[in-house]
Amino acid sequence: MRVPAGAVCLFAWLGLGCEGTTADPDESTPTPSSLVSEESPGGDEEHGPGGGRFGRARRVTDLIQTPTPSPDPGWPRPSHLVDFRGEVYFAVDYSTGYPEGELWASDGTSRNTRRIQSFPPSAGMFNGISKAQVIRDTLYLTINHTEMYGEAWASDGTTPGTVRLMDSPTPFGNSVTPVMPIRNRLYFLRALLPSPYDPGPTELWSTDGTLAGTRPVFTLSNETYGPATSCEASAGDWLFFGLIGSETGNEPWVSDGTPEGTRLLKDLRPGPLGSVPCSGGPPMAVGDEVYFTPSRTGEPELWTTNGTEAGTRKVLDAPATLLQQTKDHLYVLQHQSVGLTVWKLRIRKGPDGAPELVVTIPSAPGARYPPSLMSSLMVDGRLYLMLLVNGAEEGEPNGQLWVTDGSNPGTRLLHDKVTVRQNSAPLIERYDMLGIGNHVLFGCHTQDQGRELCVTDGTIRGTGLLQELEPGSASSSPHAFTCAGRNIYFVAHDEEHGYELWKLKPHPGLHPSTSCVTSPRGQQ
């Protein structure tokens, strides 16, 4: 894919420069001042004093008072928030390597915030819940311990109904990776490795959420180093995942849930190195196809497959990272020396789905490298990009929030003081976003304040502070946003209570709960 001459417009810093690339102050209906930095008078029981039209966040939990103490400051803390049956379910971790962790649930009140299950210590120390996902009426959990030891659990939301799905034959190398659901069953991979350096068998399992309904499907290979990380998707009635074979390397596999339908999709890079099918980020299911990004020459390429070798083909010649999809387009990103180039690809329209250039986001002045994508979010027809600005000073805001409507004039920098990585912080990555209605919640810095709860409606004048959760220059660092019931939940920090669960009940007329969407963690 080549960039047409004259098609790229480099923005001047802070979004000023190219004609049509910045927001006109009067381009849209003004966002009510109570949505950003000013507080409205009055208030009510739900929104609190000065809560305004959006709502006002309140702390729900005080986990530091839980019966299980932690020897480390800053712990315990909530993580892996997920909507289940109208309530928020979340993990409580007491520290890395602590003997146990727990599953909790809350309806947004302290009275009904409760412990569901304490995961018993194993041969390895508890490292936390690595994934929580809801499929129909069951909550599935993947539990990680040290020494590559993992377990699969399922829950109906009660303590008696939270069970381990399979016995562990060995305390070492029993890693469990959830894949995706097909035909009302969840499929996951289990690797049984004798050591971190020696290959062993990897098995495909399926479950209906009960111990009796959990069974092996097929042994993929006896000579693997396990499944690839964050490399799974389901499209229709088949699965896509990456598997690291001792002879083939990391290559794409597919399965329809049967032994005869489970196979290596295509050896894209013969030899032990493999093509690394998710080198440009997690795969994306679009209809009955999966888009993925193997790396055969050191850079990610954009490919698509319908689950057959004949239907597996390269889409773009140039390196690309998957972003988001709309009804008609797939957004992809290229890293270039001048910055980040955003393209949109027509899905199944035209002979090859010809790419269209959207915009190039330039490198920061003085930066040695272009910005890096941290996460993306599609809300109300707009693509939001959270970027890490390379070259920022340690301790200073090092991120930016951009938005585009798929055109060069409709692309703008919304906020240039976003911290997306704190090397000295216990939680290293903090770049979550949540979209609800036509607004997006995120964490940003404002003058004389730390990283606090911010909101944007996609315009510059509608972007700013929503609420300061930790007064002064300290940061509350809101993250892990999710919707459950009529509330928005997230994790934030204050000096007195540490990391706790917070809730925000948005105004139902201004922000319909049916449009809640969150950004993937660790996209890049």
Coordinates of C-alpha atoms in Angstrom, one line a residue:
M1 CA 0.0 0.0 0.0
R2 CA 1.5 3.3 -1.1
V3 CA 0.5 6.7 0.2
P4 CA -0.8 8.9 -2.7
A5 CA 1.3 12.0 -3.4
G6 CA -0.1 15.0 -1.7
A7 CA -2.7 13.0 0.3
V8 CA -0.9 13.2 3.6
C9 CA -1.4 16.3 5.7
L10 CA 0.9 16.7 8.7
F11 CA -0.6 18.5 11.6
A12 CA 1.3 21.2 13.4
W13 CA 1.6 20.5 17.1
L14 CA -1.6 20.6 19.2
G15 CA -3.7 20.1 16.1
L16 CA -3.0 23.4 14.5
G17 CA -1.8 23.8 11.0
C18 CA -3.5 22.0 8.1
E19 CA -6.7 23.7 7.0
G20 CA -9.7 21.8 8.1
T21 CA -7.9 19.5 10.6
T22 CA -8.9 21.3 13.8
A23 CA -12.2 21.8 15.5
D24 CA -14.1 25.0 15.1
P25 CA -15.1 26.3 18.6
D26 CA -18.7 26.6 17.3
E27 CA -18.8 23.4 15.3
S28 CA -21.3 21.7 17.5
T29 CA -23.8 22.2 20.3
P30 CA -21.8 23.4 23.3
T31 CA -21.3 20.7 26.0
P32 CA -23.0 21.7 29.3
S33 CA -20.4 23.2 31.6
S34 CA -21.4 20.7 34.3
L35 CA -20.1 17.9 32.1
V36 CA -16.6 19.3 32.3
S37 CA -14.7 21.3 34.9
E38 CA -17.5 23.5 36.5
E39 CA -19.8 22.1 39.1
S40 CA -23.5 22.8 39.0
P41 CA -25.3 24.0 42.1
G42 CA -27.6 21.7 44.1
G43 CA -27.5 18.1 43.3
D44 CA -29.5 15.1 44.3
E45 CA -29.2 11.7 46.0
E46 CA -27.9 10.0 42.9
H47 CA -25.6 12.6 41.5
G48 CA -24.4 14.2 44.7
P49 CA -23.6 17.9 45.2
G50 CA -22.6 19.5 42.0
G51 CA -23.0 16.2 40.1
G52 CA -24.4 18.0 37.1
R53 CA -26.1 16.3 34.1
F54 CA -23.6 13.5 33.7
G55 CA -23.5 12.3 37.2
R56 CA -21.0 12.2 40.1
A57 CA -18.7 9.3 40.9
R58 CA -18.7 7.8 44.4
R59 CA -16.4 5.3 46.1
V60 CA -18.1 1.9 46.7
T61 CA -15.6 -0.3 48.4
D62 CA -13.1 -0.1 51.2
L63 CA -11.1 -3.3 50.5
I64 CA -8.3 -2.3 52.9
Q65 CA -10.6 -3.3 55.7
T66 CA -11.2 -6.8 54.3
P67 CA -10.6 -9.8 56.5
T68 CA -7.6 -10.9 54.4
P69 CA -4.8 -8.4 55.0
S70 CA -2.0 -7.8 52.5
P71 CA 1.6 -7.2 53.6
D72 CA 2.2 -4.7 50.8
P73 CA 1.0 -1.0 50.7
G74 CA -1.5 -0.2 47.9
W75 CA -3.1 -3.6 48.1
P76 CA -5.7 -5.2 48.0
R77 CA -7.2 -3.7 44.8
P78 CA -10.0 -4.5 42.4
S79 CA -9.3 -5.6 38.8
H80 CA -11.0 -7.4 35.8
L81 CA -14.3 -5.7 36.2
V82 CA -17.1 -7.3 34.2
D83 CA -20.9 -6.9 33.8
F84 CA -22.7 -10.0 34.9
R85 CA -26.5 -10.2 35.5
G86 CA -26.7 -6.4 36.0
E87 CA -24.0 -6.3 38.7
V88 CA -20.3 -5.7 38.5
Y89 CA -18.1 -8.7 39.3
F90 CA -14.4 -8.2 39.9
A91 CA -11.3 -9.8 41.1
V92 CA -9.6 -8.7 44.4
D93 CA -5.8 -9.2 44.3
Y94 CA -3.8 -8.9 47.4
S95 CA -0.4 -8.5 45.7
T96 CA 1.6 -10.3 43.0
G97 CA 2.6 -13.7 44.3
Y98 CA 0.2 -13.7 47.2
P99 CA -1.2 -17.1 48.1
E100 CA -4.8 -16.3 47.1
G101 CA -7.1 -14.0 45.3
E102 CA -10.9 -13.5 45.4
L103 CA -14.0 -13.0 43.2
W104 CA -16.4 -10.2 44.4
A105 CA -19.7 -8.7 43.2
S106 CA -21.5 -5.4 43.8
D107 CA -24.7 -3.7 42.8
G108 CA -23.1 -0.4 43.5
T109 CA -23.9 -0.2 47.2
S110 CA -21.5 -1.0 50.1
R111 CA -24.3 -3.1 51.6
N112 CA -24.5 -5.4 48.7
T113 CA -20.8 -5.6 47.9
R114 CA -19.7 -9.1 48.8
R115 CA -17.1 -11.8 48.4
I116 CA -18.2 -14.7 46.0
Q117 CA -15.2 -17.0 46.1
S118 CA -11.7 -17.2 47.5
F119 CA -9.4 -19.1 45.2
P120 CA -7.4 -21.6 47.2
P121 CA -3.6 -21.6 47.2
S122 CA -2.0 -24.1 44.8
A123 CA 1.5 -25.4 44.3
G124 CA 2.2 -22.0 42.8
M125 CA 1.5 -18.5 44.2
F126 CA -1.6 -16.7 43.0
N127 CA -1.0 -14.2 40.2
G128 CA -4.5 -13.1 39.6
I129 CA -7.4 -13.6 37.3
S130 CA -6.1 -13.2 33.7
K131 CA -9.5 -13.1 32.0
A132 CA -13.1 -12.8 32.9
Q133 CA -15.8 -13.2 30.2
V134 CA -19.6 -13.7 30.3
I135 CA -21.2 -16.1 27.9
R136 CA -25.0 -16.3 28.2
D137 CA -25.7 -17.1 31.9
T138 CA -22.2 -18.1 32.9
L139 CA -19.1 -16.1 34.1
Y140 CA -15.9 -17.8 33.0
L141 CA -12.6 -17.1 34.7
T142 CA -9.0 -18.0 33.9
I143 CA -6.8 -18.1 37.0
N144 CA -3.1 -17.8 36.8
H145 CA -0.5 -18.9 39.4
T146 CA 3.3 -18.7 39.2
E147 CA 5.3 -21.4 37.5
M148 CA 3.0 -21.4 34.4
Y149 CA 0.1 -22.9 36.4
G150 CA -3.4 -22.0 35.5
E151 CA -7.0 -23.1 36.1
A152 CA -10.4 -22.6 34.4
W153 CA -13.4 -21.7 36.6
A154 CA -17.1 -21.0 35.9
S155 CA -19.6 -19.2 38.1
D156 CA -23.4 -18.6 38.2
G157 CA -22.9 -15.7 40.5
T158 CA -23.1 -17.6 43.7
T159 CA -20.5 -19.1 46.0
P160 CA -21.8 -22.7 45.6
G161 CA -22.1 -22.2 41.9
T162 CA -18.4 -21.1 41.4
V163 CA -16.5 -24.2 40.5
R164 CA -13.2 -25.3 38.9
L165 CA -13.9 -26.9 35.6
M166 CA -11.1 -29.5 35.5
D167 CA -8.6 -31.2 37.7
S168 CA -5.0 -30.2 37.2
P169 CA -2.8 -33.2 36.4
T170 CA 0.5 -31.4 37.3
P171 CA 1.2 -28.2 39.2
F172 CA 3.7 -27.0 36.5
G173 CA 3.0 -26.2 32.9
N174 CA -0.8 -26.5 33.2
S175 CA -1.5 -23.1 31.5
V176 CA -5.0 -22.4 30.4
T177 CA -5.9 -19.9 27.7
P178 CA -9.6 -19.1 26.9
V179 CA -10.5 -19.0 23.3
M180 CA -14.0 -18.1 22.2
P181 CA -17.5 -19.5 22.2
I182 CA -19.2 -21.3 19.4
R183 CA -22.5 -23.1 19.5
N184 CA -23.2 -22.2 23.2
R185 CA -19.9 -23.8 24.4
L186 CA -16.6 -22.1 25.4
Y187 CA -13.4 -23.5 24.0
F188 CA -10.0 -23.1 25.7
L189 CA -6.5 -24.4 25.3
R190 CA -4.5 -26.2 27.9
A191 CA -0.7 -26.6 27.6
L192 CA 1.0 -29.3 29.6
L193 CA 4.7 -28.3 29.4
P194 CA 7.4 -30.2 31.4
S195 CA 9.4 -26.9 31.8
P196 CA 9.5 -23.4 30.4
Y197 CA 12.2 -24.6 27.9
D198 CA 10.8 -27.9 26.7
P199 CA 7.8 -28.5 24.4
G200 CA 4.8 -30.6 25.4
P201 CA 1.2 -31.3 24.4
T202 CA -1.4 -28.6 23.9
E203 CA -5.1 -29.7 24.1
L204 CA -8.3 -28.1 22.9
W205 CA -11.1 -28.4 25.5
S206 CA -14.8 -27.3 25.5
T207 CA -17.2 -26.6 28.3
D208 CA -20.8 -25.8 28.9
G209 CA -19.9 -24.2 32.3
T210 CA -20.3 -27.3 34.4
L211 CA -17.7 -29.8 35.6
A212 CA -19.6 -32.7 34.0
G213 CA -19.9 -30.8 30.7
T214 CA -16.1 -30.0 30.4
R215 CA -14.2 -32.4 28.2
P216 CA -11.1 -32.6 25.9
V217 CA -11.7 -32.2 22.2
F218 CA -8.4 -32.8 20.5
T219 CA -4.7 -32.9 21.2
L220 CA -3.3 -30.3 18.8
S221 CA 0.3 -31.4 19.0
N222 CA 2.6 -33.1 21.5
E223 CA 5.5 -30.8 20.5
T224 CA 4.3 -27.2 21.3
Y225 CA 5.3 -24.3 23.5
G226 CA 1.6 -23.5 24.1
P227 CA -0.9 -21.1 22.6
A228 CA 0.0 -17.6 21.5
T229 CA -1.0 -14.7 23.8
S230 CA -4.0 -12.6 22.9
C231 CA -4.4 -14.4 19.6
E232 CA -8.0 -15.8 19.5
A233 CA -11.3 -15.0 17.8
S234 CA -14.5 -16.7 16.7
A235 CA -16.4 -16.1 13.5
G236 CA -19.6 -17.9 12.9
D237 CA -19.1 -21.6 13.9
W238 CA -15.3 -21.7 13.9
L239 CA -12.3 -20.6 16.0
F240 CA -9.1 -18.8 15.1
F241 CA -6.0 -19.0 17.4
G242 CA -2.3 -19.0 17.4
L243 CA -0.2 -22.0 18.4
I244 CA 3.6 -22.1 18.9
G245 CA 4.8 -25.5 17.6
S246 CA 8.4 -26.6 18.1
E247 CA 8.9 -27.2 14.3
T248 CA 6.4 -24.8 12.8
G249 CA 6.8 -21.9 15.2
N250 CA 3.9 -19.5 15.9
E251 CA 1.3 -20.1 13.2
P252 CA -2.5 -19.7 12.8
W253 CA -4.8 -22.6 13.6
V254 CA -8.6 -23.1 13.2
S255 CA -11.2 -25.4 14.7
D256 CA -14.9 -26.0 14.3
G257 CA -15.0 -27.7 17.7
T258 CA -14.4 -31.2 16.3
P259 CA -11.2 -33.3 16.1
E260 CA -11.4 -33.6 12.3
G261 CA -12.1 -29.8 12.0
T262 CA -9.1 -28.7 14.1
R263 CA -5.9 -28.0 12.0
L264 CA -3.1 -25.7 11.1
L265 CA -4.7 -23.1 8.9
K266 CA -1.6 -22.3 6.8
D267 CA 2.1 -22.4 7.4
L268 CA 2.7 -18.7 6.4
R269 CA 6.4 -18.7 7.3
P270 CA 7.9 -22.3 7.1
G271 CA 10.4 -23.1 9.8
P272 CA 10.7 -22.8 13.6
L273 CA 10.3 -19.0 13.7
G274 CA 6.7 -18.9 12.4
S275 CA 4.7 -16.0 11.1
V276 CA 3.4 -14.8 14.6
P277 CA -0.2 -14.3 13.4
C278 CA -1.0 -11.6 15.9
S279 CA 2.1 -9.5 15.8
G280 CA 0.0 -6.4 15.0
G281 CA -2.5 -7.0 17.8
P282 CA -5.4 -9.3 18.5
P283 CA -7.3 -10.7 15.5
M284 CA -10.7 -9.3 14.6
A285 CA -13.8 -11.2 13.5
V286 CA -15.8 -9.4 10.8
G287 CA -18.9 -11.4 9.8
D288 CA -17.7 -14.9 8.9
E289 CA -14.1 -13.9 8.3
V290 CA -11.2 -13.1 10.7
Y291 CA -8.6 -10.4 10.0
F292 CA -5.2 -11.0 11.5
T293 CA -1.6 -9.6 11.3
P294 CA 1.2 -12.1 10.7
S295 CA 4.8 -11.0 10.5
R296 CA 6.7 -12.9 7.8
T297 CA 9.4 -10.2 7.2
G298 CA 9.6 -8.5 10.6
E299 CA 6.6 -6.2 10.1
P300 CA 2.9 -7.0 10.6
E301 CA 0.9 -7.6 7.4
L302 CA -2.9 -7.5 7.2
W303 CA -4.5 -10.8 6.2
T304 CA -8.0 -12.2 6.2
T305 CA -9.3 -15.8 6.3
N306 CA -12.7 -17.6 6.1
G307 CA -11.2 -20.6 8.0
T308 CA -9.9 -22.4 4.9
E309 CA -6.4 -22.4 3.4
A310 CA -7.8 -21.4 0.0
G311 CA -9.7 -18.5 1.6
T312 CA -6.7 -17.1 3.4
R313 CA -5.1 -14.1 1.7
K314 CA -3.1 -11.0 2.2
V315 CA -5.1 -7.7 2.1
L316 CA -2.5 -5.0 2.2
D317 CA 1.2 -5.0 1.1
A318 CA 2.3 -2.5 3.8
P319 CA 2.6 -3.1 7.6
A320 CA -0.7 -2.5 9.4
T321 CA -2.2 -2.8 12.9
L322 CA -5.9 -3.5 13.3
L323 CA -7.9 -0.8 15.1
Q324 CA -11.7 -0.9 14.9
Q325 CA -14.6 -1.7 12.5
T326 CA -17.8 0.0 11.4
K327 CA -20.5 -1.5 9.3
D328 CA -18.7 -0.8 6.0
H329 CA -15.1 -0.2 7.0
L330 CA -12.1 -1.6 8.9
Y331 CA -9.7 0.9 10.3
V332 CA -6.0 0.1 10.3
L333 CA -2.8 1.9 11.4
Q334 CA 0.6 2.2 9.9
H335 CA 3.8 3.2 11.7
Q336 CA 5.9 5.5 9.5
S337 CA 8.9 7.6 10.1
V338 CA 6.7 10.8 9.9
G339 CA 4.1 9.5 12.3
L340 CA 1.1 7.3 12.5
T341 CA -1.0 6.9 9.3
V342 CA -4.7 5.9 9.7
W343 CA -6.4 4.1 6.8
K344 CA -9.9 2.7 6.4
L345 CA -10.5 -0.4 4.3
R346 CA -13.9 -1.1 2.7
I347 CA -15.1 -4.5 3.8
R348 CA -16.1 -6.7 0.9
K349 CA -16.7 -3.8 -1.4
G350 CA -14.7 -3.4 -4.6
P351 CA -12.3 -6.0 -6.0
D352 CA -9.8 -5.8 -3.2
G353 CA -11.4 -3.5 -0.6
A354 CA -9.2 -0.6 -1.7
P355 CA -7.7 1.3 1.3
E356 CA -8.5 5.0 1.8
L357 CA -6.1 7.3 3.5
V358 CA -7.7 9.1 6.5
V359 CA -4.8 11.2 8.1
T360 CA -1.3 11.1 9.3
I361 CA -0.7 12.0 13.0
P362 CA 2.8 13.5 13.2
S363 CA 5.6 12.8 15.7
A364 CA 6.0 15.2 18.6
P365 CA 8.6 18.0 18.1
G366 CA 12.0 16.6 19.2
A367 CA 10.8 13.0 19.5
R368 CA 13.1 10.4 18.1
Y369 CA 10.2 8.0 17.2
P370 CA 6.6 8.4 16.1
P371 CA 3.8 8.0 18.7
S372 CA 2.7 4.5 19.6
L373 CA -0.9 3.2 19.7
M374 CA -2.1 2.2 23.2
S375 CA -5.8 1.7 22.6
S376 CA -8.7 2.6 20.3
L377 CA -12.4 3.0 20.6
M378 CA -15.3 3.5 18.2
V379 CA -18.1 5.6 19.6
D380 CA -21.0 7.3 17.8
G381 CA -19.3 6.8 14.4
R382 CA -16.0 8.3 15.6
L383 CA -12.7 6.6 16.1
Y384 CA -10.8 7.6 19.3
L385 CA -7.0 6.9 19.6
M386 CA -5.0 6.9 22.8
L387 CA -1.4 7.4 21.9
L388 CA 1.9 7.2 23.7
V389 CA 4.2 10.1 22.8
N390 CA 7.7 8.8 22.7
G391 CA 10.3 11.2 24.1
A392 CA 8.2 12.6 27.0
E393 CA 10.1 13.2 30.2
E394 CA 9.7 10.6 33.0
G395 CA 6.8 11.6 35.3
E396 CA 5.3 14.0 32.8
P397 CA 2.0 13.3 30.9
N398 CA 3.1 11.2 27.9
G399 CA 0.0 10.5 26.0
Q400 CA -2.5 12.1 23.6
L401 CA -6.2 11.5 22.8
W402 CA -7.2 12.0 19.1
V403 CA -10.5 11.5 17.3
T404 CA -11.4 11.1 13.7
D405 CA -14.7 10.7 11.8
G406 CA -12.9 8.9 8.9
S407 CA -11.8 12.1 7.1
N408 CA -8.8 14.4 7.2
P409 CA -10.9 17.5 8.2
G410 CA -12.7 15.5 10.9
T411 CA -9.4 14.4 12.7
R412 CA -8.3 16.4 15.7
L413 CA -6.2 16.3 18.8
L414 CA -8.6 16.5 21.8
H415 CA -6.2 16.4 24.8
D416 CA -2.4 16.4 25.0
K417 CA -1.9 15.7 28.7
V418 CA -2.8 12.0 29.2
T419 CA -0.6 9.6 31.1
V420 CA -0.7 6.2 29.4
R421 CA 2.3 4.6 31.1
Q422 CA 3.8 5.1 34.5
N423 CA 7.0 3.1 34.9
S424 CA 7.1 3.6 38.7
A425 CA 3.4 2.9 39.3
P426 CA 2.1 -0.5 40.5
L427 CA -0.3 -0.6 37.6
I428 CA 1.9 0.0 34.6
E429 CA -0.6 0.5 31.8
R430 CA -3.5 2.9 32.3
Y431 CA -5.0 3.8 29.0
D432 CA -8.6 2.6 29.3
M433 CA -11.5 4.4 27.7
L434 CA -15.3 4.0 27.9
G435 CA -17.9 5.2 25.5
I436 CA -21.5 5.7 26.5
G437 CA -23.9 7.5 24.2
N438 CA -21.8 10.1 22.3
H439 CA -19.4 10.7 25.1
V440 CA -16.1 9.0 26.2
L441 CA -14.7 8.8 29.7
F442 CA -10.9 8.6 30.2
G443 CA -8.2 9.8 32.5
C444 CA -6.4 13.1 31.8
H445 CA -4.3 15.8 33.5
T446 CA -5.5 19.4 34.0
Q447 CA -3.7 22.4 35.4
D448 CA -2.5 21.9 39.0
Q449 CA -4.2 18.5 39.2
G450 CA -3.1 14.9 38.7
R451 CA -4.6 12.4 36.4
E452 CA -8.4 12.6 37.1
L453 CA -11.7 11.6 35.5
C454 CA -12.3 13.4 32.2
V455 CA -14.9 13.3 29.5
T456 CA -15.2 14.3 25.8
D457 CA -17.9 14.5 23.3
G458 CA -15.4 14.4 20.4
T459 CA -15.0 18.2 20.3
I460 CA -12.2 20.3 21.8
R461 CA -14.6 22.5 23.7
G462 CA -16.4 19.5 25.0
T463 CA -13.3 17.8 26.4
G464 CA -12.2 18.4 30.0
L465 CA -12.3 17.4 33.7
L466 CA -15.5 15.7 34.8
Q467 CA -14.6 15.2 38.5
E468 CA -11.5 15.4 40.7
L469 CA -11.5 12.3 42.8
E470 CA -8.2 12.9 44.6
P471 CA -7.9 16.6 45.6
G472 CA -4.7 18.5 44.9
S473 CA -1.8 17.5 42.6
A474 CA -2.0 13.8 43.4
S475 CA -3.6 11.4 40.9
S476 CA -6.6 9.2 41.3
S477 CA -5.7 7.4 38.0
P478 CA -9.2 6.1 37.0
H479 CA -9.0 3.0 34.9
A480 CA -10.7 -0.4 34.2
F481 CA -14.0 1.2 33.1
T482 CA -17.0 -1.0 32.6
C483 CA -20.8 -0.7 32.6
A484 CA -23.1 -2.9 34.7
G485 CA -26.8 -2.3 35.1
R486 CA -27.4 1.4 35.1
N487 CA -24.0 2.3 36.5
I488 CA -20.5 2.9 35.2
Y489 CA -17.8 1.3 37.4
F490 CA -14.1 1.9 37.5
V491 CA -11.0 1.6 39.8
A492 CA -9.5 4.8 41.2
H493 CA -7.0 5.7 44.0
D494 CA -7.0 8.1 46.9
E495 CA -4.4 8.5 49.6
E496 CA -6.7 7.3 52.5
H497 CA -8.3 4.3 50.8
G498 CA -5.9 3.1 48.1
Y499 CA -7.3 1.5 45.0
E500 CA -11.0 1.0 45.3
L501 CA -14.1 0.4 43.3
W502 CA -16.0 3.5 42.2
K503 CA -19.4 4.0 40.5
L504 CA -20.9 6.7 38.3
K505 CA -24.6 6.8 37.4
P506 CA -25.0 8.8 34.2
H507 CA -28.0 10.7 33.3
P508 CA -30.2 8.2 31.4
G509 CA -31.5 10.7 28.9
L510 CA -28.1 12.1 28.0
H511 CA -26.2 8.9 27.8
P512 CA -28.2 5.7 26.9
S513 CA -26.8 2.7 28.6
T514 CA -27.4 0.5 25.5
S515 CA -24.4 2.1 23.8
C516 CA -21.7 1.3 26.4
V517 CA -18.4 0.2 24.9
T518 CA -14.9 -0.2 26.4
S519 CA -11.5 -0.2 24.8
P520 CA -9.4 -3.4 24.8
R521 CA -6.4 -3.5 27.2
G522 CA -3.0 -3.9 25.8
Q523 CA -3.9 -3.5 22.2
Q524 CA -0.4 -2.6 21.2

